[in-house]
C-alpha positions as a printed Julia matrix, in Angstrom:
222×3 Matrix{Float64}:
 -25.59    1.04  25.26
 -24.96   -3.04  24.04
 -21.71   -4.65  26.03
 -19.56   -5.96  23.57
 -18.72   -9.39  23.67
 -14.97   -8.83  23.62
 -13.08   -8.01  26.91
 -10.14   -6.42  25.05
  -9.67   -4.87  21.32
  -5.95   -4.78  20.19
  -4.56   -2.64  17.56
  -1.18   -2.23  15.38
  -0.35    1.3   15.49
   1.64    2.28  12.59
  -0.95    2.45   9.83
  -3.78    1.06  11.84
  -4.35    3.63  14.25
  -1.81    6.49  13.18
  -0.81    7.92  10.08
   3.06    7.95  10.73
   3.99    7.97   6.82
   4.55   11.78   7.03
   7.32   11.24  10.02
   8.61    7.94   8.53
   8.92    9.75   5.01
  10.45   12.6    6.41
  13.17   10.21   8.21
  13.95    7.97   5.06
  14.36   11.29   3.37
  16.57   12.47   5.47
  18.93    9.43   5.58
  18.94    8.82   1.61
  19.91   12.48   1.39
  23.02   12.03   3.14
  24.58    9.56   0.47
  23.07   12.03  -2.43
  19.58   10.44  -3.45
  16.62   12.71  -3.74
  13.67   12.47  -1.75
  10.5    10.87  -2.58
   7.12   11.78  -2.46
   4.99   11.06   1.19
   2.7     8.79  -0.9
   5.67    7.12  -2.87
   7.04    6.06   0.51
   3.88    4.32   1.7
   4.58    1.52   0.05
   7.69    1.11   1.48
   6.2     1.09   5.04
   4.71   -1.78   7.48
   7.87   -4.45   7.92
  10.02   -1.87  10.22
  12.52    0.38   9.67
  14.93   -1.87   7.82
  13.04   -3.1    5.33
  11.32    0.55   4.82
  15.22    1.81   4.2
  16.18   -1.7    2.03
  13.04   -0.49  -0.44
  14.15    3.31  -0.84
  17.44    3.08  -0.84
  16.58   -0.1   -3.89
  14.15    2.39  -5.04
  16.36    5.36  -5.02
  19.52    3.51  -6.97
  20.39    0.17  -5.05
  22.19   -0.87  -2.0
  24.38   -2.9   -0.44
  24.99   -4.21   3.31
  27.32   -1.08   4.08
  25.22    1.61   2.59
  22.28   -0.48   5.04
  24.63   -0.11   7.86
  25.9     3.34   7.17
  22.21    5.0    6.91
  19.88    2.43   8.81
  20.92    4.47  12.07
  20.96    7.72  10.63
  17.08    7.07   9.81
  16.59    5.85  13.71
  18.13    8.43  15.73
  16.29   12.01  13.2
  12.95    9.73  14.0
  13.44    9.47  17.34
  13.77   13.08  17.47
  10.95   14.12  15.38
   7.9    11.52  16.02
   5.54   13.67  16.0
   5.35   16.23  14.03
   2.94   15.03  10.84
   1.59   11.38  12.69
  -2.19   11.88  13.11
  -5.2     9.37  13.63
  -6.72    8.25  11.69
 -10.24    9.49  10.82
 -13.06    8.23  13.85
 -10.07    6.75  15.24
 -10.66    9.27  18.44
 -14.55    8.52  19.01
 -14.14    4.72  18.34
 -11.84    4.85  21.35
 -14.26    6.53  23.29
 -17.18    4.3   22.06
 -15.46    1.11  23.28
 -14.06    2.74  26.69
 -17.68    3.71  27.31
 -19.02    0.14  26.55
 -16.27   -1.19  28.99
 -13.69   -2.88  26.51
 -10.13   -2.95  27.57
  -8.11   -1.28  24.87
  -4.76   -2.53  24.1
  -1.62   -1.89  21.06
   0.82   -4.51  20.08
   3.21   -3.59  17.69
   6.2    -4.52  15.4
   7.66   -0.46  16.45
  10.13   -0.87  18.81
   9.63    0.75  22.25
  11.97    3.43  21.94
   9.63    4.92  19.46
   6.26    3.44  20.62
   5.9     4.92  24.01
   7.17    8.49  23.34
   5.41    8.74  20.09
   2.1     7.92  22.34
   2.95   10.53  25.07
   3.38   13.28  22.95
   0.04   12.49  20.97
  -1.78   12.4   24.36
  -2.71    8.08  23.86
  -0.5     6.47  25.98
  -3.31    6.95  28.91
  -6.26    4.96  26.93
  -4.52    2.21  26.33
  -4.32   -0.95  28.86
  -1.37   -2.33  27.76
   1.29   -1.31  25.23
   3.46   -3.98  23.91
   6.19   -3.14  21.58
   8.57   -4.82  18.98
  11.18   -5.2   21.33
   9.07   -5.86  24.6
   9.19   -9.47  24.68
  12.2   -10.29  22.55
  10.19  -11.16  19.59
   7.55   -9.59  16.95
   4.5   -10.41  15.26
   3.33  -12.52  13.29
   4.67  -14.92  16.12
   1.91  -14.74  18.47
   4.37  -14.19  22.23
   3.84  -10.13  22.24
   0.08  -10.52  20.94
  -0.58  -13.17  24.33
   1.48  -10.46  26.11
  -0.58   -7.57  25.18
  -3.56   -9.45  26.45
  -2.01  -10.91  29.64
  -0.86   -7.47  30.74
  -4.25   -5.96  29.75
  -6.27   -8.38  31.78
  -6.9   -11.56  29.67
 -10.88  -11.95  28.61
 -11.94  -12.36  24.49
  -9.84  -10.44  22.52
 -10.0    -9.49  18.5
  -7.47   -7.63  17.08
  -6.82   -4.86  14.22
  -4.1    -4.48  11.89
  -2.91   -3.58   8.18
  -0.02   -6.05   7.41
   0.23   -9.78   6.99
   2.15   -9.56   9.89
  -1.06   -8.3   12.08
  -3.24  -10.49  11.05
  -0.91  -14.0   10.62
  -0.14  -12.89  14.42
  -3.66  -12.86  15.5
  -4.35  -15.68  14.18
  -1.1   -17.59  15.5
  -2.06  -16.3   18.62
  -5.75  -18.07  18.34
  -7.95  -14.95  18.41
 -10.18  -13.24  15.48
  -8.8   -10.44  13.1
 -10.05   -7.04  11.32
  -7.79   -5.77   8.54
  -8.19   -2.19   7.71
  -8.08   -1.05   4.6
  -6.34    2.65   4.92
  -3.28    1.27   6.28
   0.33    0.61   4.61
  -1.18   -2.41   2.5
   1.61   -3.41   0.15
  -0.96   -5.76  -1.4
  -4.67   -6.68  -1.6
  -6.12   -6.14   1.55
  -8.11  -10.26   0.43
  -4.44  -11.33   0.4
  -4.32  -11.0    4.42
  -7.26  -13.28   4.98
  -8.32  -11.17   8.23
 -12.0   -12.37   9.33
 -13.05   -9.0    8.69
 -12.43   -5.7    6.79
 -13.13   -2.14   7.38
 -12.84    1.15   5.45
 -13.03    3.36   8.19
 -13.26    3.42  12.18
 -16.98    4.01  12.15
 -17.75    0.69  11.22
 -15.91   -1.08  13.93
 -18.41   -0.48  16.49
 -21.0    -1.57  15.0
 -19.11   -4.38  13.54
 -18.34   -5.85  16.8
 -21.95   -5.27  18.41
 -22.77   -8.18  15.45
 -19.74   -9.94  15.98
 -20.92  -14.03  17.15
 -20.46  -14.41  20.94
C-alpha cells in the first residue's frame, strides 16, 4: 500500500464531507414559517447553502418575499437554536466518503476538518454521526476568531493536527481561496453546495466523487 506524500488531508464539512442540506432545509423552513412564508423544496434550498447561516436565511427569506434587518434579527436565531437541536437527523456522507477515510488512515495520513460552521454545531453534529474520533484536529468557524477564506483556522487545523504537507478539500470559494491563502494545494468537489461553476473556484483539482481522491493523491507531484 503507496504512502502518500501528504502528512495531513483537510476537509470542509458542510457539503464536502456531509450532506447537511436536509437539516439546514428543515431549519430555514422552520424559521420562515414563523413569519408566514411557505417552505421550499430540500433541493431549492441548496443553493442557498455554503456562506453560513446568515447568508443561507438573507437568500430564503429574499427568496420567499424579501427582508429587512429586523425580520434578519427576528428569525436568524430562531433558525440557530431548532438546528442545534436537530443536527442530525437527515445529514449523511457523502457517497465513499466512509472508505476514503479509511483508505488514508490506513496509508498513515493525518485527517483533519476546518470549517466556516461554528463549533456549537461542528462538534456535536460529529459526535452524534460517530466522526469526531477520525479526525486529528477539528477547527471550527468560531475556533480562532476568524473564518476561511483567511487562511488563520486553515494553519490552525494543521498546527493542531501535527504540521507535515497538507492539501485540502472543499466546495465554496471560500475553501479553496483559504487554501490557497494559507499556501497549500486545493481539490474542489463537485457534489457540494456550488452556487456557481465548480472552474469558477480555480481549485488545483476536481473530483466527482470520493473514489477518486485516493488515487488522485497517490499521483499527486511530491
Amino acid at each position: 500500500m503507496a504512502r502518500l506524500s501528504f502528512d495531513i488531508v483537510g476537509f470542509d464539512l458542510d457539503g464536502t464531507l456531509l450532506d447537511t442540506s436536509g437539516d439546514l432545509a428543515a431549519a430555514v423552513n422552520y424559521a420562515i414559517g414563523t413569519i408566514g412564508r411557505a417552505p421550499f423544496p430540500v433541493d431549492s434550498i441548496r443553493p442557498f447553502v455554503g456562506k453560513g447561516a446568515k447568508v443561507m436565511l438573507q437568500r430564503a427569506l429574499d427568496a420567499s418575499g424579501g427582508y429587512d434587518e429586523a425580520i434578519l434579527d427576528q428569525t436568524l436565531p430562531i433558525l440557530l437554536d431548532y438546528y442545534a437541536q436537530n443536527l442530525a437527523l437527515h445529514s449523511l456522507p457523502y457517497p465513499g466518503m466512509m472508505a476514503m477515510l479509511d483508505a488514508l488512515t490506513a496509508r498513515g495520513v493525518k485527517l483533519a476538518i476546518c470549517t466556516n460552521k461554528a463549533e456549537r454545531f461542528t462538534i456535536p453534529l460529529l459526535h452524534q454521526l460517530g466522526l469526531f474520533d477520525r479526525f486529528a484536529s477539528v477547527v471550527a468557524g468560531d475556533t480562532v476568531g476568524i473564518a476561511k477564506p483567511d487562511p488563520a483556522p486553515i494553519h490552525a487545523m494543521i498546527e493542531r493536527a501535527g504540521g507535515g504537507r497538507t492539501i485540502f478539500l472543499g466546495d465554496t470559494i471560500n475553501d479553496i481561496a483559504g487554501a490557497r491563502n494559507a499556501g497549500i494545494p486545493s481539490i474542489a468537489v463537485s457534489f457540494g453546495f456550488l452556487d456557481g461553476p465548480i472552474e469558477n473556484l480555480e481549485a488545483d483539482a476536481v473530483i466527482h466523487h470520493f473514489d477518486e481522491l485516493v488515487p488522485m493523491l497517490e499521483a499527486w507531484p511530491a
